[in-house]
Structures are given as C-alpha cells and as structure tokens.
Short mmCIF file of C-alpha atoms and ligand atoms in Angstrom, two decimals:
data_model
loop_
_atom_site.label_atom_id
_atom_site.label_comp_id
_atom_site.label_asym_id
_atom_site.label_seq_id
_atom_site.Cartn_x
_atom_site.Cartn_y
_atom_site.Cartn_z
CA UNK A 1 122.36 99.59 93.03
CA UNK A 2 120.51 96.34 93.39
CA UNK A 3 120.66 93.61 95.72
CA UNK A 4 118.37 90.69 96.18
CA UNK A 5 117.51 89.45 99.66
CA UNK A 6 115.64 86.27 100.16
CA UNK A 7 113.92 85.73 103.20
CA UNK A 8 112.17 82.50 104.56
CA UNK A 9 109.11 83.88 106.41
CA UNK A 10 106.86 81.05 107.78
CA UNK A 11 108.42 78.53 105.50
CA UNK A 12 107.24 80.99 102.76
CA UNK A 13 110.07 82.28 100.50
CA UNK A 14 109.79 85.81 99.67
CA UNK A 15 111.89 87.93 97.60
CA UNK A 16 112.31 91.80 98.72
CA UNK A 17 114.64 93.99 95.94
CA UNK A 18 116.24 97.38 96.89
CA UNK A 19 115.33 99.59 94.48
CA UNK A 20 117.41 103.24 93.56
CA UNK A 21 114.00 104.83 92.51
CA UNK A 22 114.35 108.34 91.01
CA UNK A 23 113.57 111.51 92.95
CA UNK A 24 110.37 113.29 91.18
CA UNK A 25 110.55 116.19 93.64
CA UNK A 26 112.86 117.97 91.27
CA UNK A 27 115.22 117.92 94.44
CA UNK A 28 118.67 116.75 93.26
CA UNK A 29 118.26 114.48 96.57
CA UNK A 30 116.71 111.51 94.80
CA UNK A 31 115.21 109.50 97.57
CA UNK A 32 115.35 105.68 97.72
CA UNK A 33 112.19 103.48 97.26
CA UNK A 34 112.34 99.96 97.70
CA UNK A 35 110.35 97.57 96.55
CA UNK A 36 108.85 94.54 97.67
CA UNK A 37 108.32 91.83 95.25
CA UNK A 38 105.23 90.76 93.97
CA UNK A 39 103.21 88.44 96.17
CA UNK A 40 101.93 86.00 93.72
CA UNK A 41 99.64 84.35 95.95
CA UNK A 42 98.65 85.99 99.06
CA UNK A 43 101.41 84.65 101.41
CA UNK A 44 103.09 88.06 102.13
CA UNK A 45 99.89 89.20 103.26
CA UNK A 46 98.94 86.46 105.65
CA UNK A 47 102.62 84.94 107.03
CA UNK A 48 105.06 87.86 107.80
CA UNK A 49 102.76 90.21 109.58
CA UNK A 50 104.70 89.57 112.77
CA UNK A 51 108.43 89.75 111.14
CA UNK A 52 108.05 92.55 108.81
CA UNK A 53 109.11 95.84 109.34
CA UNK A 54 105.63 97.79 108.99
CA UNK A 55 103.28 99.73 110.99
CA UNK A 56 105.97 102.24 111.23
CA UNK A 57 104.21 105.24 110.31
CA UNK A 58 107.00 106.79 109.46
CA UNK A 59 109.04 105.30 112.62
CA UNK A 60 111.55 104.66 110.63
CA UNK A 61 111.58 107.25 108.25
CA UNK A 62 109.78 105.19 105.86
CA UNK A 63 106.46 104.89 104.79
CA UNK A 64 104.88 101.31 103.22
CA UNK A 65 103.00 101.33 100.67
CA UNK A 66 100.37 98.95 99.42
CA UNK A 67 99.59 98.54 95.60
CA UNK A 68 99.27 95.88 93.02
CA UNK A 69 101.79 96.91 90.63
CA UNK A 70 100.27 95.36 87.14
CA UNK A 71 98.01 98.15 86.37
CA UNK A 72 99.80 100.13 83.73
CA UNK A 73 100.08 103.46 83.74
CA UNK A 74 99.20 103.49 88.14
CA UNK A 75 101.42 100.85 88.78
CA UNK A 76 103.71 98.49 87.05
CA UNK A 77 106.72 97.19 86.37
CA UNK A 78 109.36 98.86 84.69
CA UNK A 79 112.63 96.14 84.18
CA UNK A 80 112.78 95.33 88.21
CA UNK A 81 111.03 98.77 89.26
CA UNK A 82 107.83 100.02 90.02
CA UNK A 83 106.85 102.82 88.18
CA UNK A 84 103.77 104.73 87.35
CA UNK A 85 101.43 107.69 88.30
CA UNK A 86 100.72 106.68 91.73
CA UNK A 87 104.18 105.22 92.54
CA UNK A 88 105.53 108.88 91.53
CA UNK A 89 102.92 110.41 93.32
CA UNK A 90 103.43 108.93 96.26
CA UNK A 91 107.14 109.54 95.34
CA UNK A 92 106.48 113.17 95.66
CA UNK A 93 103.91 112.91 99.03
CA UNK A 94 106.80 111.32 100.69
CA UNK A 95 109.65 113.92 99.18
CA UNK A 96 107.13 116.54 100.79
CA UNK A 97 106.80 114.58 104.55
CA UNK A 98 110.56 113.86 104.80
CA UNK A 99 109.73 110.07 104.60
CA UNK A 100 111.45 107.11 102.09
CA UNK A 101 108.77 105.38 100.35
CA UNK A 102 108.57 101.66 100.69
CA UNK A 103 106.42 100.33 98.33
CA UNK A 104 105.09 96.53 98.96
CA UNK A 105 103.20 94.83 95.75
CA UNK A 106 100.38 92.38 96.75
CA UNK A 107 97.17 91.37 95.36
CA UNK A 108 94.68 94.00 95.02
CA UNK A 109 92.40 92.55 97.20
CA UNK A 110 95.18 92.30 100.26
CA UNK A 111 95.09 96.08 100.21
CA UNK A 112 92.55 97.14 102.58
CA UNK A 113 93.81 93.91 104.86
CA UNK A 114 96.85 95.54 104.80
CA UNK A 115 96.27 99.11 105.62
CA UNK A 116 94.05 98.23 108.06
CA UNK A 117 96.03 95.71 109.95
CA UNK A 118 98.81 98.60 109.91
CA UNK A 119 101.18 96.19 107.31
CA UNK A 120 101.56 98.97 105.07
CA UNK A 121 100.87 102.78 106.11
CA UNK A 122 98.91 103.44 102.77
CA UNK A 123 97.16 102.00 99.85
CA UNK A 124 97.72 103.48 96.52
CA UNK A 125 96.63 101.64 93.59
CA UNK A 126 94.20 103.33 91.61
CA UNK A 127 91.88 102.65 93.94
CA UNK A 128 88.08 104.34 93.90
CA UNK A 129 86.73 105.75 96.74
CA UNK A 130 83.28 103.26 97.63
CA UNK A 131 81.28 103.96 100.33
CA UNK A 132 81.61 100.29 101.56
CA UNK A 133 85.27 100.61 101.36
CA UNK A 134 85.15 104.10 103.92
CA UNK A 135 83.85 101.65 106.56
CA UNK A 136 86.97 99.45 106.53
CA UNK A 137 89.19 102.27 105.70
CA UNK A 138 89.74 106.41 105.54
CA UNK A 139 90.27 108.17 101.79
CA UNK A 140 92.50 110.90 101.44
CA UNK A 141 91.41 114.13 99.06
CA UNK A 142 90.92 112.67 95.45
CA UNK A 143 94.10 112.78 92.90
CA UNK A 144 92.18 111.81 89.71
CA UNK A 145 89.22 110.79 87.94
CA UNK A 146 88.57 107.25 86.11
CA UNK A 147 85.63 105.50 84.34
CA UNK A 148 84.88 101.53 84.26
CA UNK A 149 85.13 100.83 80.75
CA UNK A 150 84.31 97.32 79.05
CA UNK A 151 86.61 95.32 76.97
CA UNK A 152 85.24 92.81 74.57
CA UNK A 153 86.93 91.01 71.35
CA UNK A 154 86.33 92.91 68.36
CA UNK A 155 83.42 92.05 66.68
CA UNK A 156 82.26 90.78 69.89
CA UNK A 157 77.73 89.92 69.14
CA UNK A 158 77.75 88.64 72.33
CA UNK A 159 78.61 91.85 74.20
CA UNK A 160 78.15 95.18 72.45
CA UNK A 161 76.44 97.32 75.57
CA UNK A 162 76.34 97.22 79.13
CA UNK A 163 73.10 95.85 79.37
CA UNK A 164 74.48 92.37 77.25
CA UNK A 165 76.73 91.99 80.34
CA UNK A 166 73.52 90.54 82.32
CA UNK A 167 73.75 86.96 80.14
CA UNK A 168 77.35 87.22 79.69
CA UNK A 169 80.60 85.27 81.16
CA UNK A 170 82.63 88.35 82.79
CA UNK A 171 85.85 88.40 83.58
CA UNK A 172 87.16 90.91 86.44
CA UNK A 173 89.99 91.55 88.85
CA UNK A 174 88.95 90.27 92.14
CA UNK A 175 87.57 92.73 95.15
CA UNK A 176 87.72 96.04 92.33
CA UNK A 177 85.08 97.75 91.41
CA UNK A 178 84.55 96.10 88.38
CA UNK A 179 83.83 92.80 90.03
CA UNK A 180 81.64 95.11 92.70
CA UNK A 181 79.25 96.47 89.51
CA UNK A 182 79.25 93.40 87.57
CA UNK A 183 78.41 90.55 90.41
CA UNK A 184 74.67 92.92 90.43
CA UNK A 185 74.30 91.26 87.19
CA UNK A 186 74.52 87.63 88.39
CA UNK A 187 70.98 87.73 89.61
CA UNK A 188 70.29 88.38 85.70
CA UNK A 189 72.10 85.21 84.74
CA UNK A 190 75.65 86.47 84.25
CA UNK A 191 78.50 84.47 85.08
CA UNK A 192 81.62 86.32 86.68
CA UNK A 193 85.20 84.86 86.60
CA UNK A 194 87.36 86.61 89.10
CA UNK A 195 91.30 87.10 88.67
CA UNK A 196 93.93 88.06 90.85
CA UNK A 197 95.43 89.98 88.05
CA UNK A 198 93.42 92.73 85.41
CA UNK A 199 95.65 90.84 82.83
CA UNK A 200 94.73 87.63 83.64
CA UNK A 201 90.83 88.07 82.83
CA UNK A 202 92.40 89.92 79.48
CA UNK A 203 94.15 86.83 78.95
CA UNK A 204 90.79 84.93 79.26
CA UNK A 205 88.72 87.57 77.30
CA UNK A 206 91.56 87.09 74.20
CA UNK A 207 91.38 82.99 74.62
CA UNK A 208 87.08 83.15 74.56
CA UNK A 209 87.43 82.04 77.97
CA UNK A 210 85.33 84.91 79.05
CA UNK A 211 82.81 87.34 76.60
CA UNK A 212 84.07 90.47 78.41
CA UNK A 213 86.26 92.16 80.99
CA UNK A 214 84.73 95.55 83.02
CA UNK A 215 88.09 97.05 84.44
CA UNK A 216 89.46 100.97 85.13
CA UNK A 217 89.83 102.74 81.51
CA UNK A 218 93.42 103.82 81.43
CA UNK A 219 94.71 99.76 82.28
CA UNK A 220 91.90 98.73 79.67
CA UNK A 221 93.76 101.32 77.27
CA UNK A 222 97.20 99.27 77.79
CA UNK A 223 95.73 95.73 78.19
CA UNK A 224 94.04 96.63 74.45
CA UNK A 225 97.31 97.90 73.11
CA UNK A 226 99.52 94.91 74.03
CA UNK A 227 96.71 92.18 73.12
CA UNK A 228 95.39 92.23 69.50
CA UNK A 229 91.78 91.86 68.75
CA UNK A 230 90.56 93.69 72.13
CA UNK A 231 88.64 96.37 71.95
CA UNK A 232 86.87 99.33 74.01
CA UNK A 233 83.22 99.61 74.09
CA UNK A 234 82.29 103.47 73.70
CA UNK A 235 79.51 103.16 76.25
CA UNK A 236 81.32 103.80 79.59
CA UNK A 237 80.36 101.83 82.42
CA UNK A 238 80.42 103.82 85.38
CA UNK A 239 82.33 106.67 86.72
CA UNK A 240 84.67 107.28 89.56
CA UNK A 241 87.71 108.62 92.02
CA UNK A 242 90.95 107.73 93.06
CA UNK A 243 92.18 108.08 96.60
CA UNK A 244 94.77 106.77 98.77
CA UNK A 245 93.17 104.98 101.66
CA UNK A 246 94.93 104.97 105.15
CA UNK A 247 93.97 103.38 108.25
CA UNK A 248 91.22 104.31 109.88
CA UNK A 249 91.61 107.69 112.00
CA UNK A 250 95.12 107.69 111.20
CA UNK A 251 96.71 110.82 111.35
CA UNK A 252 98.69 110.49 108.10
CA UNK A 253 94.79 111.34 105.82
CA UNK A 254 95.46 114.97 107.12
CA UNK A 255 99.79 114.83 106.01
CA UNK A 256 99.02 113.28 102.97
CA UNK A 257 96.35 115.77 102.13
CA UNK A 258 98.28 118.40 102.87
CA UNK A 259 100.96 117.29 100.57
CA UNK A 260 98.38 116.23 97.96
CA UNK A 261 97.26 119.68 97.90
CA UNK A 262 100.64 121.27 97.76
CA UNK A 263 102.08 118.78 95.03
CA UNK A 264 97.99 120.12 93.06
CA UNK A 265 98.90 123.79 93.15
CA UNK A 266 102.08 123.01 92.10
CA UNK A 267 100.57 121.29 88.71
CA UNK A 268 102.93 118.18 89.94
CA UNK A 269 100.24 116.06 89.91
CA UNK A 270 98.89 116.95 86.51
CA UNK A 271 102.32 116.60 85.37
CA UNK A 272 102.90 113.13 86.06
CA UNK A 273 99.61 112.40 85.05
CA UNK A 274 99.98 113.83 81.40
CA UNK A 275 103.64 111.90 81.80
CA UNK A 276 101.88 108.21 81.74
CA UNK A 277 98.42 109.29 80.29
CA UNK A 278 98.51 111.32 76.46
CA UNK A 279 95.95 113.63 76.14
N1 LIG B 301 89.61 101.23 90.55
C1 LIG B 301 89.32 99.86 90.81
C2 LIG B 301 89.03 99.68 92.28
O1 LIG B 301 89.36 100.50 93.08
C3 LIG B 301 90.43 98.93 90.37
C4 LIG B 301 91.74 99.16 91.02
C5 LIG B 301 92.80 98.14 90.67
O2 LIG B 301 92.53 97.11 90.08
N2 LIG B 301 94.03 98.41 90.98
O3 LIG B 301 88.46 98.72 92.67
#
C-alpha cells in the first residue's frame, strides 16, 4: 500500500510517500490521496517548482493541496498519513469534483507562495480569511469558525491577560495570525520569537524560553494536552474564519464552493468536525 520514492530535486533530497487514504464520501470507491512529505525547511517550496507535477488544476485528475500538517485536529500526522478535519474535507470536495487529492505538507508560511505560484491548486490549513491575505490570494465560502487563544505555563505572573502580552517574550508560528496580532505589540516592548512549527514555540513556552504562545484554539487544545504544565487563558484573543484559499481568479473558488455547500447541507462537514473536535 506504501512505497517510498526518493527524488533528488536540485541537489535537494525529498521524500514523496503514496498514501491509500480512506474514502469519507461514504462511496465504497475510496479514493487515493498521496502525500508529500514534510518539507522541513523550505526547499520543496523554492527548488522543484519546475520538476513537480503541479499547476494541474485537475489536469491530471488530481488536485494539490497545500497545508502544514502539524496542527492537530486540521492537519497532522497519523503513523505515515495525513489526517484531520481539513484533510477529510478536502477528501470529500474532491470525492464531489471527480478529482484525487494530492496533498503536499510545507511550512505554513510557503502556502500562499504556493497557491499563488500555481505549485499546489489549494491551500487548506486552518487558515483565516485576512484581508491582507485576499490581495495575494482568493477565499472560498467559510467551513468553520476559530478563536486565537493564549497559552501560558500554569501559574504563569508574567502573562495572565492579553494586555501582559505587550512586555512579554511571545512565541508564534511564523506568517499566522497569531504572529500577525502579536508583532502590534512590539511597539509596546514585546519580544516575538517566530517558529516554523505551532509546536515548536510550545516547546519554547514549556522550556521558559518564551512567557507565552498566541496560536488557533483547537491546536492550543492538543499542544496543552500532550505538554504538562500548559495552560489556556480564558480571555480569548481574537476571533476568526477558516477558508481554503485558491489562486487568484481561479475558477476552482466557484467548484469548491459548490461542493462546500453541498458537503454543508449534507451535515458532512459538521460531521467530521464533531469527529476531531468533542463538543
Ligand atoms: N489560523 C492561523 C492562520 O491562518 C494559523 C493557521 C496555521 O498555523 N495552520 O494564520
């Protein structure tokens, strides 16, 4: 079911797995995903835009899409597969359009590059709909709502509201919101550590590397479970949308929607959402 390919791109090794990924249509037809592996730096981004099969639109009958797969329960890793609300979301958009889905895992900040540069036909990693972001890229319809929430250690004096972020040390995930909100503060005297990864700036937060993280409620929820001593301040932080973003004019905003919609009606979407998220 699972082969590994290696590829030398631009004297950059990359590693590309073939993924059985199941159906969530309810079909019996379970359509394939494959995966691309994780991009630890941004070398898939920047060296195989000439070799790799993308900007297909569907050519193919696949459709690429962009995520960063460590924000549990969107995206993440499940043994070698990427699983998650948006993976099985998209799972279903593409059951609807007749199309495999391809899904290629890069830092979240290579997204946007990547959509736009017609790499990857979509970007789908619980990504909120900015109004700086719409001039780079188009937004589908909205699948779900989420909320900026802030982690600190328990018992945390240094940070216990939003407003102690100002003279704080904040760790964030590069290019997301969270880094977006916080880096108003830095005019206030805040310092602001950015991460490729939401876990690494947990990882800093939980070694006093950093007096707080600001990152997307549902990931905070799973970053707090799997690291002891984290916790959630009530006070939410600022709230917001999730959208897939597609390249600018690009006909596939009005397919996806359309299959959004559908896959809405049908309480599909709800029902992988209450799969990952307990009410
Ligand atoms: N929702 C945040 C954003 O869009 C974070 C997304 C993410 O880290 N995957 O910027």
């Amino acid at each position: 079911m699972k082969k590994i390919l290696s590829a030398i791109l631009a004297g950059t090794m990359m590693c590309s797995m073939a993924i059985g990924f199941a159906g969530c249509g309810g079909s019996g037809e379970a359509s394939k995903t494959e995966t691309t592996a994780p991009a630890e730096t941004k070398a898939v981004s920047t060296a195989d835009s000439a070799t790799k099969d993308s900007a297909n639109k569907g050519e193919n009958g696949e459709l690429h899409m962009a995520t960063n797969a460590f924000f549990e329960p969107y995206e993440y890793y499940e043994n070698d597969k990427i699983v998650g609300i948006d993976a099985e979301i998209a799972e279903a958009i593409c059951d609807k359009l007749g199309y495999t889905l391809v899904i290629d895992d890069m830092d979240f900040d290579s997204i946007i590059t990547a959509v736009q540069s017609g790499k990857a036909d979509f970007g789908m990693a619980g990504m909120t709909v900015t109004e700086e972001r719409k001039q780079a890229i188009d937004f589908t319809d909205t699948y779900t709502n989420a909320v900026q929430v802030i982690i600190v250690k328990e018992g945390s004096d240094k940070v216990k509201t939003k407003d102690d972020l100002k003279t704080a040390v904040i760790g964030v995930q590069m290019g997301t919101t969270g880094d977006i909100y916080v880096s108003d503060y830095e005019a206030d005297g805040a310092t602001i550590e950015r991460f490729n990864k939401g876990a690494d700036a947990v990882l800093a937060l939980a070694q006093g590397k950093v007096d707080a993280v600001v990152i997307d409620n549902e990931p905070a929820k799973a970053f707090v479970a799997q690291n002891e001593g984290l916790v959630i301040l009530d006070e939410p932080f600022e709230n917001e949308e999730y959208a897939i973003c597609v390249a600018k004019g690009s006909e596939l905003t009005e397919k996806i929607n359309g299959a959004l919609a559908a896959l809405k009606e049908e309480g599909k979407v709800d029902e992988i959402i209450n799969k990952y998220i307990k009410a």
